[in-house]
Short mmCIF file of C-alpha atoms in Angstrom, two decimals:
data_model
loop_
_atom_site.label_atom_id
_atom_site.label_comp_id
_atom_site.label_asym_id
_atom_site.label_seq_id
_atom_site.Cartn_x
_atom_site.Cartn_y
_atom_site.Cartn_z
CA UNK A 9 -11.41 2.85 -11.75
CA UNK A 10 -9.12 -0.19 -11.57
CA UNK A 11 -8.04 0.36 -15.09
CA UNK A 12 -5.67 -2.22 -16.80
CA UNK A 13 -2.97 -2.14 -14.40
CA UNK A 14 -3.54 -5.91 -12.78
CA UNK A 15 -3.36 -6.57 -9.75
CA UNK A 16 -0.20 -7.52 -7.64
CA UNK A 17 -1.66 -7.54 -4.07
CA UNK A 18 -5.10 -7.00 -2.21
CA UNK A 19 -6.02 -6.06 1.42
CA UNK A 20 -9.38 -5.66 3.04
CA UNK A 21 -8.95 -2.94 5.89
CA UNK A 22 -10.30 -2.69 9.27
CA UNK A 23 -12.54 0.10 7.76
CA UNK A 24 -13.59 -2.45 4.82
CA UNK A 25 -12.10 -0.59 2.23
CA UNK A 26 -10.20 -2.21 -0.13
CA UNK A 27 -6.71 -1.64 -1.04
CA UNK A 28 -5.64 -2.76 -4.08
CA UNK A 29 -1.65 -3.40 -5.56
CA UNK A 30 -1.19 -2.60 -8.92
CA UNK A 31 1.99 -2.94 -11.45
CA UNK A 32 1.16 1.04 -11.20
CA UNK A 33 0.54 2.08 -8.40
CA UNK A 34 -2.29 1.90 -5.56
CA UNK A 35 -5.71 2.20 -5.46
CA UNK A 36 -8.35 2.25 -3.18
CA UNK A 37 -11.74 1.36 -3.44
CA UNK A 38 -14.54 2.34 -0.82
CA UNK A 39 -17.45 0.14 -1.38
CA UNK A 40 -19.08 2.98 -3.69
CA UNK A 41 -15.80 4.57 -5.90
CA UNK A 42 -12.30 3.37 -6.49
CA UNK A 43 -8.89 6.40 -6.00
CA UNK A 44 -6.06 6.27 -7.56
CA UNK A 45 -3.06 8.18 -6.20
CA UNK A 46 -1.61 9.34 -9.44
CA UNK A 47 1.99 10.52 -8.58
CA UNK A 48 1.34 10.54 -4.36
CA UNK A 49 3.64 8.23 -2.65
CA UNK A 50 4.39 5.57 -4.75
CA UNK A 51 3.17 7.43 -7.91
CA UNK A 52 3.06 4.38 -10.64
CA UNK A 53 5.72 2.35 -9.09
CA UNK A 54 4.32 -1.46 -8.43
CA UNK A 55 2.80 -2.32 -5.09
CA UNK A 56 3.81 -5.69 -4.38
CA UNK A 57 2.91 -6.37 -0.75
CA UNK A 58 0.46 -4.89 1.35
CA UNK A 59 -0.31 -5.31 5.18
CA UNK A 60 -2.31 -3.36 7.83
CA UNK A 61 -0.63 -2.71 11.22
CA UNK A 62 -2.83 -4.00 13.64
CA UNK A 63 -5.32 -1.68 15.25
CA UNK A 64 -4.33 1.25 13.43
CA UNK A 65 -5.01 2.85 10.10
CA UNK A 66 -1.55 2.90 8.97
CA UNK A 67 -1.06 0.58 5.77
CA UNK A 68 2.14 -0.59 4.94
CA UNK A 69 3.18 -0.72 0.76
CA UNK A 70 6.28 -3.02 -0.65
CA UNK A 71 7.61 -2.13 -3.48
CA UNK A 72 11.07 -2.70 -5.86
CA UNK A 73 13.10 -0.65 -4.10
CA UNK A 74 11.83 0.07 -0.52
CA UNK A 75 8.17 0.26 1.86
CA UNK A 76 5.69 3.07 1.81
CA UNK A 77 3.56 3.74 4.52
CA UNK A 78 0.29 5.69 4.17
CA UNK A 79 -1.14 7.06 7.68
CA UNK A 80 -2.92 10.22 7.84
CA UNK A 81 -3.64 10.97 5.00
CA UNK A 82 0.01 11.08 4.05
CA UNK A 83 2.94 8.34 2.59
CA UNK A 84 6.30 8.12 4.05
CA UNK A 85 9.12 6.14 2.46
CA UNK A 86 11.34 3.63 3.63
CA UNK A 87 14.32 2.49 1.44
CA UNK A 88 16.15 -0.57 2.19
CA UNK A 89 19.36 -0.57 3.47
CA UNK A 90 22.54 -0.44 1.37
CA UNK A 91 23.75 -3.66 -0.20
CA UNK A 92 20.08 -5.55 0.15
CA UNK A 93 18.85 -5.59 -2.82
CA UNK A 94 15.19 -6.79 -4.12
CA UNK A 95 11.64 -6.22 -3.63
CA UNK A 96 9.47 -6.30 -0.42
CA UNK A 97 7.29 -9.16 -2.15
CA UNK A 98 5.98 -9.87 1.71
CA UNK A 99 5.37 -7.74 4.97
CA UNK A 100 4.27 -9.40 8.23
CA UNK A 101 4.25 -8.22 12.26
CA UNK A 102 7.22 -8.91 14.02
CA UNK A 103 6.31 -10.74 17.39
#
């Protein structure tokens, strides 16, 4: 369940499932039941951006402090680089 989080951000990926940013965390919602990652990954820290690499299953996660990627069943994090300082509020391909 969604809860009473909010949402920050929404993506629709090339499975149809929906991914959904919340002020605490992520969740994910199948077309039948939503799940919530509790303290994987990003635990309850806000999603802010989201974006699906093209072709792939790997979704990409901004947040305050750095991106999250979730591939394989499994998140990896990215923090940003010393002296930058904000959120990832947007994530787009490169060309």
């Amino acid at each position: 369940m969604l809860g009473e989080d909010g949402m920050e951000c929404l993506l629709r990926d090339e499975r149809d499932v929906l991914w959904i940013g919340t002020a605490k965390g992520i969740c994910r919602y199948d077309g039948a039941n939503f799940s919530n990652f509790g303290d994987e990954g990003p635990g309850k820290k806000a999603i802010l951006s989201l974006y699906q690499e093209p072709n792939t299953a790997r979704i990409w996660m901004g947040t305050e402090n750095g991106v999250y990627v979730y591939e394989n069943n499994k998140f990896t994090f990215f923090s940003l680089p010393a002296g930058i300082n904000g959120a990832v509020t947007a994530i787009s391909k490169d060309k």
